[in-house]
Coordinates of C-alpha atoms and ligand atoms in Angstrom, one line a residue:
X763 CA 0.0 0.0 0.0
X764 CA 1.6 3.0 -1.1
X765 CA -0.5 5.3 1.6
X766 CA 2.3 8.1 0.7
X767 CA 0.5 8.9 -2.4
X768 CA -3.0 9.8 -0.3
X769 CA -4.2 13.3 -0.1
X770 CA -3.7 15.2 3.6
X771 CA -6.4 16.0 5.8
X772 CA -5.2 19.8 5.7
X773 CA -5.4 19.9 9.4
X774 CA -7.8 17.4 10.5
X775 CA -5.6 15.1 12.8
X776 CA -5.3 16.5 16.3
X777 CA -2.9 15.5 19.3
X778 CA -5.0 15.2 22.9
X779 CA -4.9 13.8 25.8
X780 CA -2.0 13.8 28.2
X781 CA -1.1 10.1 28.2
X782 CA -2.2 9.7 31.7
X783 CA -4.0 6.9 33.9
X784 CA -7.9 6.5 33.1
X785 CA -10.0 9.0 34.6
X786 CA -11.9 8.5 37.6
X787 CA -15.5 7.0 37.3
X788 CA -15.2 5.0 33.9
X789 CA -17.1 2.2 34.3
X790 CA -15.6 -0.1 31.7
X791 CA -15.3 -2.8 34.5
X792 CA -12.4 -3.5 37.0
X793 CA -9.7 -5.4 37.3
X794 CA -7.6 -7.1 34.5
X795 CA -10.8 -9.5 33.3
X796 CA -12.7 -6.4 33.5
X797 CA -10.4 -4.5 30.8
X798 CA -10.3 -7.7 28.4
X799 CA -13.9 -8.3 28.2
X800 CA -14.1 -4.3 27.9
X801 CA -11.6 -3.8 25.1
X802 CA -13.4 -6.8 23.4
X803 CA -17.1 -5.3 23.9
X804 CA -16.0 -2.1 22.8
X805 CA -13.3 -1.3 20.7
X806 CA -14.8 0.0 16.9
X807 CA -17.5 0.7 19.4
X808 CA -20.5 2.7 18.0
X809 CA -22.0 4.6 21.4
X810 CA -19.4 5.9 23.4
X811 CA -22.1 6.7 25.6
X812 CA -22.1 3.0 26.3
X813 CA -18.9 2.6 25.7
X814 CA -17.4 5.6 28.4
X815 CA -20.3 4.3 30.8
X816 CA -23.3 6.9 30.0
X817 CA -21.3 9.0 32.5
X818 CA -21.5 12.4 30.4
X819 CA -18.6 14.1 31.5
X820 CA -18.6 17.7 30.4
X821 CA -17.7 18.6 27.2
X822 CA -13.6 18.4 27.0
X823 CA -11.9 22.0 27.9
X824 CA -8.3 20.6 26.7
X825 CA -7.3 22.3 23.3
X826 CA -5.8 19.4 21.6
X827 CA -2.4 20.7 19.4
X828 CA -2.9 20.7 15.6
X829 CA 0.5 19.8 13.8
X830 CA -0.6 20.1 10.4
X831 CA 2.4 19.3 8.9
X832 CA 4.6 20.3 11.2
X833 CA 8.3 19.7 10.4
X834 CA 9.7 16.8 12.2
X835 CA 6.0 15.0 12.4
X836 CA 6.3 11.2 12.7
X837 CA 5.6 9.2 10.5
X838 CA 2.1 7.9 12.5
X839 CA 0.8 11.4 12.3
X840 CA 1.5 11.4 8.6
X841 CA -0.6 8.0 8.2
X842 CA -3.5 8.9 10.2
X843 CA -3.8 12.2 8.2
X844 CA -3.2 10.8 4.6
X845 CA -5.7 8.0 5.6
X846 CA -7.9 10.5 6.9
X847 CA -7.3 12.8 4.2
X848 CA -8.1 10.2 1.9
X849 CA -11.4 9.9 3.4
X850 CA -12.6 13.1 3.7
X851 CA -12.1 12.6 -0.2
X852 CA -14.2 9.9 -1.1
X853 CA -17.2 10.6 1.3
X854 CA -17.2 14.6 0.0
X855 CA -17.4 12.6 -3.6
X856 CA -20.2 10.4 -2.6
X857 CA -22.3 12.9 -0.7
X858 CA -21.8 15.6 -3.4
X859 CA -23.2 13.4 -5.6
X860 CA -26.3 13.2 -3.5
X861 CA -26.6 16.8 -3.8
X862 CA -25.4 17.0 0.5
X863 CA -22.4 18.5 2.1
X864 CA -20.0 16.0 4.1
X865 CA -18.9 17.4 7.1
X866 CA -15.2 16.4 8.1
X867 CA -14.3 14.9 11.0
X868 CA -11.7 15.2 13.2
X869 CA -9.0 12.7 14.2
X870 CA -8.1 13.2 17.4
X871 CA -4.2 10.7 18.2
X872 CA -3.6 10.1 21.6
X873 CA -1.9 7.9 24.2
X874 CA -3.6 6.6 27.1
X875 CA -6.6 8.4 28.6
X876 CA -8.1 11.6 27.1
X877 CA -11.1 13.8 27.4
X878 CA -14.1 14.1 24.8
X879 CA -17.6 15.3 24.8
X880 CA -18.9 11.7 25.1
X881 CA -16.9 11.4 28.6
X882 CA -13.1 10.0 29.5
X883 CA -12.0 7.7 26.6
X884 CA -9.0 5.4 27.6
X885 CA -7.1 2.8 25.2
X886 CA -8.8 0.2 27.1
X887 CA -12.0 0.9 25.0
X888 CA -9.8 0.5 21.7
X889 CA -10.9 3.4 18.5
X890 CA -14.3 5.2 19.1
X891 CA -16.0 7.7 17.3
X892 CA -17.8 10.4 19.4
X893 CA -21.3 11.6 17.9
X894 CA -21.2 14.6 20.0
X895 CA -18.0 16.3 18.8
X896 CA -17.8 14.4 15.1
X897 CA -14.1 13.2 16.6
X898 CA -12.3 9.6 16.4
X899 CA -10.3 8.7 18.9
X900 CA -7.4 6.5 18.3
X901 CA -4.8 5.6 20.7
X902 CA -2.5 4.0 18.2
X903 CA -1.0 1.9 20.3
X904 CA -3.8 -0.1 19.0
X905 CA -1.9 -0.8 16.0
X906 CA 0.5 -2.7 18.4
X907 CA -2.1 -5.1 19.7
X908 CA -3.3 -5.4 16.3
X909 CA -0.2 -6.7 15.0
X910 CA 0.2 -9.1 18.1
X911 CA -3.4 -10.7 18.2
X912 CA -5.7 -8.9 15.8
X913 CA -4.7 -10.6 12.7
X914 CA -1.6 -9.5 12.2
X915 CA -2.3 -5.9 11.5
X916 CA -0.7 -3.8 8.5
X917 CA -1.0 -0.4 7.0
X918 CA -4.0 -0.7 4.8
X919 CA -5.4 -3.3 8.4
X920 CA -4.9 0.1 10.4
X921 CA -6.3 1.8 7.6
X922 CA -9.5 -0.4 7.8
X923 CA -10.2 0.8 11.7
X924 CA -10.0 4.2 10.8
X925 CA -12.2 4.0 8.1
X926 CA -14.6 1.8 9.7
X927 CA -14.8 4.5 12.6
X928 CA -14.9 7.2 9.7
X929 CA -18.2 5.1 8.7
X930 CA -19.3 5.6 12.0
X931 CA -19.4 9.2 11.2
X932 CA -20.8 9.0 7.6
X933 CA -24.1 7.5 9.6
X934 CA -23.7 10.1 12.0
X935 CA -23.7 12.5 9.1
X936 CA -26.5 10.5 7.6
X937 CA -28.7 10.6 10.9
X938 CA -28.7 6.5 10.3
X939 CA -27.0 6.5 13.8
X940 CA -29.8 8.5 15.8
X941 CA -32.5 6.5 14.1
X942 CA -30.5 2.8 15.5
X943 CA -30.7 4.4 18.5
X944 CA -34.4 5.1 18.4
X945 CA -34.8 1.4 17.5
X946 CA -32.3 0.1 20.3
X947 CA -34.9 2.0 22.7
X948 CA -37.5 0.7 21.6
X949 CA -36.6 -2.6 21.3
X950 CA -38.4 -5.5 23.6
X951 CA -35.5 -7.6 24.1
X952 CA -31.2 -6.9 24.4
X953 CA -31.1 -9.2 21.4
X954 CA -33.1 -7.6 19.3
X955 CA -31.5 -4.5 20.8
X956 CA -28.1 -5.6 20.3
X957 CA -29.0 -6.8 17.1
X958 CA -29.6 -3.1 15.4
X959 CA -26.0 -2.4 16.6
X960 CA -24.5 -5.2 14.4
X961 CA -26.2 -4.1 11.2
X962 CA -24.9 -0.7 12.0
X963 CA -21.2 -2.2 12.6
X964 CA -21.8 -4.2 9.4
X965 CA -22.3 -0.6 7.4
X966 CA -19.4 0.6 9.1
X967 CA -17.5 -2.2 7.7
X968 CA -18.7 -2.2 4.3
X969 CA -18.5 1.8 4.2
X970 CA -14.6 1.3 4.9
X971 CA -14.4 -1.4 1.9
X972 CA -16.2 1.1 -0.1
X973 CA -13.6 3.8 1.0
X974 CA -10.8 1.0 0.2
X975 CA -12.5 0.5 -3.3
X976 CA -12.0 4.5 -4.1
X977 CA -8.3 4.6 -3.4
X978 CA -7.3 1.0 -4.2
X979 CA -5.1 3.0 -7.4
X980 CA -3.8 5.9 -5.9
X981 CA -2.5 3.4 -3.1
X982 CA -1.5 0.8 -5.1
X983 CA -3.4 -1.7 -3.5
X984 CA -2.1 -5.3 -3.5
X985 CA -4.0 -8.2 -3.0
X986 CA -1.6 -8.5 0.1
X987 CA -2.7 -5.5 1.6
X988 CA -6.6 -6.8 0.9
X989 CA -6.0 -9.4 3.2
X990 CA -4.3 -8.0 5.9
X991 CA -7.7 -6.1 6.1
X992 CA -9.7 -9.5 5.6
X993 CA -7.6 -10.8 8.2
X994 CA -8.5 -8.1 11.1
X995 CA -12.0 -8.2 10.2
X996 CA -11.9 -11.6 10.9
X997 CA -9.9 -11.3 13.8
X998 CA -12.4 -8.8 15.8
X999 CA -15.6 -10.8 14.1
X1000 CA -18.0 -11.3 17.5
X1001 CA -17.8 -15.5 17.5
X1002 CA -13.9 -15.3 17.1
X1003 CA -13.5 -12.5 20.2
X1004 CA -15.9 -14.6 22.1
X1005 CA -14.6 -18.1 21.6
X1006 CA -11.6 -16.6 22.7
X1007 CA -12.5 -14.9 25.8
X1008 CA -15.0 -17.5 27.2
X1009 CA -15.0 -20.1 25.1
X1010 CA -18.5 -20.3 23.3
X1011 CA -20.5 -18.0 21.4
X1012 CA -23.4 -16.6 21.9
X1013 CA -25.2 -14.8 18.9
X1014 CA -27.4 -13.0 20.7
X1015 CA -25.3 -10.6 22.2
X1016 CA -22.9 -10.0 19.5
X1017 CA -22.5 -6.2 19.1
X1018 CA -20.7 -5.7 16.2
X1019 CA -21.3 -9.2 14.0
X1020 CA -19.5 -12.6 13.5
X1021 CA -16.4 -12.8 11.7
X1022 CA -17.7 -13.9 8.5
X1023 CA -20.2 -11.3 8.0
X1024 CA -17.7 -8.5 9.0
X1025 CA -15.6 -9.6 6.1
X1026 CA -18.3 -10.3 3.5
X1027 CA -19.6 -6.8 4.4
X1028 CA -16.3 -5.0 3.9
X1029 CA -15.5 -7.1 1.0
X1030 CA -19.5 -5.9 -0.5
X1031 CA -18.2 -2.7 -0.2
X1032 CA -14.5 -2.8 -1.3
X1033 CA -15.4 -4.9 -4.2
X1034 CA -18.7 -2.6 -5.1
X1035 CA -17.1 0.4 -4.2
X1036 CA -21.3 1.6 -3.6
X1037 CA -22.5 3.0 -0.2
X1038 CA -26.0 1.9 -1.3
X1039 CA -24.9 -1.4 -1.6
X1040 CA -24.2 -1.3 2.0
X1041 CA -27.6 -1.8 3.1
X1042 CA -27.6 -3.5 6.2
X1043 CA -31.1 -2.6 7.6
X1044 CA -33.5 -4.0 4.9
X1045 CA -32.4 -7.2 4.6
X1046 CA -33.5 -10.2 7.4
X1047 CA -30.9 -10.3 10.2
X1048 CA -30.2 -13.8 10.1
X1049 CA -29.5 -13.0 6.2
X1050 CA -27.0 -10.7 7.3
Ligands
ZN1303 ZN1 -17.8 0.3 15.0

């Protein structure tokens, strides 16, 4: 993947946080279990609100430091704001053509613990997307543990988690996200409402294959680098993480779907390259 070649973000890739121990009151569970089955519920989480604990901290007073291109930048910053940039391409493209304005968001890099408008976020909860302040928070450290026991990881793997939380924002942008929310409340049943957060995941996942579609030639996409992304999506599907962690799986309460459906849904959109082929609400979910 030749990533080198993507367009900047022109500014969109913030440094916050201070790289300090979790906040106070983040009730992502205690103790070491608690962090494992946290960081398995929740990273590519959808809901931070869920995700932080519903504990709506203030909105963040920290004034994260823009380094747009800033001599001496590393070489992560210049990733996550080429990959970025390269979003804010495609989905500007794709809502243009639908005659709406695509807001951009920001990408906010940090290390450890930092504040946002949906409450403390900490590594432990892996990358999240924040409705409330359009921001995705990435500690990249993540990109470690990716490489260790998320299939391996890779740039155009690493690329896939930012795009699939840039999805997250495309249905925020879309109001897709408020209306799964209505639905969750309304639902009779966890399963039926955990089951509107899978489709959403699923678009999330195919909008990032329809992202990876767009600048497959301008990055020089291998089949190589396909995989890698096949590889994570497989890696973080629901029945893998949970056959893992306690040894079964239970459908009912996956969150963000099973390993074959997250890669058939990013593949249906990196093949298509199509958001409206990334339907994932219309069809019946055992179809999925
Ligand atoms: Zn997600």
């Amino acid at each position: 993947m030749d990533w080198r070649n993507l367009p900047r973000s022109g500014g969109g890739v913030q440094r916050g946080g201070g790289g300090g121990l979790p906040g106070g009151g983040l009730a992502v569970g205690g103790g070491i279990g608690g962090l494992i089955i946290a960081l398995i519920a929740m990273f590519f989480g959808v809901d931070p609100s869920v995700v932080l604990g519903g504990n709506q901290a203030p909105p963040a007073q920290t004034q994260p430091q823009t380094q747009p291109g800033a001599a001496g930048e590393t070489e992560e910053y210049e990733f996550l704001d080429r990959i970025l940039g390269s979003t804010n391409e495609v989905w500007s493209g794709v809502f243009q053509q639908a005659g709406r304005t695509y807001t951009k968001p920001v990408l906010v890099s940090y290390r450890g613990s930092v504040p946002t408008a949906c409450g403390q976020g900490t590594s432990a909860v892996g990358p999240f997307y924040c409705p409330l302040d359009n921001k995705i928070y990435m500690d990249t450290a993540f990109f470690n543990q990716m490489d260790r026991q998320l299939g391996g990881g890779g740039d155009f793997a690493y690329s896939y988690v930012i795009a699939h939380e840039v999805g997250h924002h495309v249905q925020n942008e879309l109001g897709i996200a408020d209306q799964v929310t209505r639905a969750q409340q309304g639902a009779r049943t966890q399963a039926e409402a955990n089951s509107y957060g899978v489709r959403l995941e699923l678009q999330a996942d195919c909008f990032a294959g329809v992202w990876g579609n767009q600048v497959a030639d301008l990055a020089n996409l291998t089949q190589e680098d396909v995989r890698e992304a096949v590889n994570t999506a497989a890696a973080i599907g629901d029945d893998t993480l949970q056959r893992q962690s306690q040894g079964r799986v239970v459908p009912d309460s996956f969150t963000h779907g099973s390993s074959e459906q997250r890669v058939n849904w990013f593949m249906t959109g990196f093949k298509s390259g199509d958001p409206n082929k990334c339907d994932t609400f219309s069809q019946e979910y055992n179809q999925l």
